[in-house]
Amino acid sequence: MRTPTGRRLTVGAALLAAAATTLAVTTTAGAFGDTPTHASAHGAVKNVILLIGDGMGDSEITLARDYTVGAAGRLSMDRLPFTGAYTTYAVHADGTPDYVTDSAASGTGWATGHKTVNGRIAKTPDTDKAVPTLLELAQRNGLATGSVTTAELTDATPAVLASHVTDRSCQGPADMAACPADTITAGGPGSIAEQSVNHKVDVLLGGGRQRFEQPVTAGPYRGGTVTDQARKLGYQVVTDSAGLAGVDAGKPVLGLFAAGNVPVEWTGKAAAVGGTAPQRCTTRNPNRPAGTPSLADSATKAIELLTAKQKHSGKGFFLQVEGASIDKQDHAADPCGQIGETVAFDRAVQVARAYAAKHPDTLVVTTADHGHSSQIVPVEAAPPGLSSTLVTDEGQQLKVSYGTNTPGKSQEHTGTQVRIAAQGPHGDRVLGVTDQTDLFTTIRTALALR
Ligand SMILES: [Zn+2]
């Protein structure tokens, strides 16, 4: 086996290796305090932390690596011991492949093991029937559950775990135009926001306050907002870091840190036709309010709350952590915004790895839901579309091109395979080339979910 630093060890040194891994991350693992335990390669998995970099294809990872730690450096996500690739295609209603997925179909793939049509949330492509999700199975098996994102909590990736709707646009009670059969009036389960709190997910942290402030229009919670509904269901609702720090670990938590998406970490000039002057990114977004938790802060708190909830049950947890705005800044052809979000995601990966180092019965998986537009091209290239030249931390020029749509339009996802990497027992199941739907089976098998 290999440690994350690449030293080769004999099988007999497995315990030493586990100890070395623990030592290597001691500085960041301190927050979780417990003594380490040891698990074999296919031993029982108690906890799963799944981290999704939305739109984080190989070029997005390479761009963040080149800019920050340098071409020869390694990000946290590069240090997971098992790395493979997986395919992400969606399907048409008749089951034929749709080669470029969106986050809804993609999320439905990994969350349910079923491929579906673009835009659909945890329902079948043809009959539009709900299919069980990893989070629902985890709850049924007594695990604590959490979902953390930098997008709205009603956006596609968190939505595929805790709701089932015909179309991803049906985020709040006032957004149901594309989901007539899902409305409470029609006997359906309601919007993504309503379903998410009805699911009693233990920890929900992200943006999207605007969806939860919409009035509920039918059913037992009519007359209040979705936030009121959440409170009636026992949720503590918080809106900033101070509120999050003060929550009671005994009750579910709904953290709504922005009206829409959580503001990005970094800013800079967007890519332009003919390129930009060489630029350095601003690593502190002046429009990001003080008191907005970072993705790593939210992941740390989520792990703390989930472990506290399970303190007496002996059972584990399933946590999903999404770096959502890698995708959104890629759509906007904003390389600095995109890199800053990838770096923020990588810090959350470090939090997960630090926890797993102290709790080796934890499986950590990092992957993306689909590839995206940005490509690193030669500095002397003259791309016909949008491009920007960056000056990296190691002082070199790097040119990034966004050419998947006409300048002025949203840049598009790509249909490429993406990286999937893992650490912990059952982590070797990501090796080779697998499909997104196989991740559902990997996590279901690892947690022995029935
Ligand atoms: Zn997207």
PDB file of C-alpha atoms and ligand atoms in Angstrom, residues 54-55 102-103 168 327-328 331 370 372 411 413, ligand 1:
ATOM      1  CA  ASP A  54     -19.673  20.539  -9.484  1.00  0.00           C
ATOM      2  CA  GLY A  55     -18.244  20.808 -12.989  1.00  0.00           C
ATOM      3  CA  ASP A 102     -26.519  18.324 -16.176  1.00  0.00           C
ATOM      4  CA  SER A 103     -26.177  18.153 -12.391  1.00  0.00           C
ATOM      5  CA  ARG A 168     -34.943  20.812 -11.035  1.00  0.00           C
ATOM      6  CA  ASP A 327     -19.523  25.000 -12.215  1.00  0.00           C
ATOM      7  CA  LYS A 328     -21.234  28.356 -11.918  1.00  0.00           C
ATOM      8  CA  HIS A 331     -20.454  28.884 -16.936  1.00  0.00           C
ATOM      9  CA  HIS A 370     -19.591  16.399 -15.071  1.00  0.00           C
ATOM     10  CA  HIS A 372     -16.823  21.769 -17.916  1.00  0.00           C
ATOM     11  CA  GLN A 411     -20.373  28.315 -21.284  1.00  0.00           C
ATOM     12  CA  HIS A 413     -20.770  21.414 -19.583  1.00  0.00           C
TER      13      HIS A 413
HETATM   14 ZN    ZN B   1     -23.661  23.720 -14.675  1.00  0.00          ZN
END
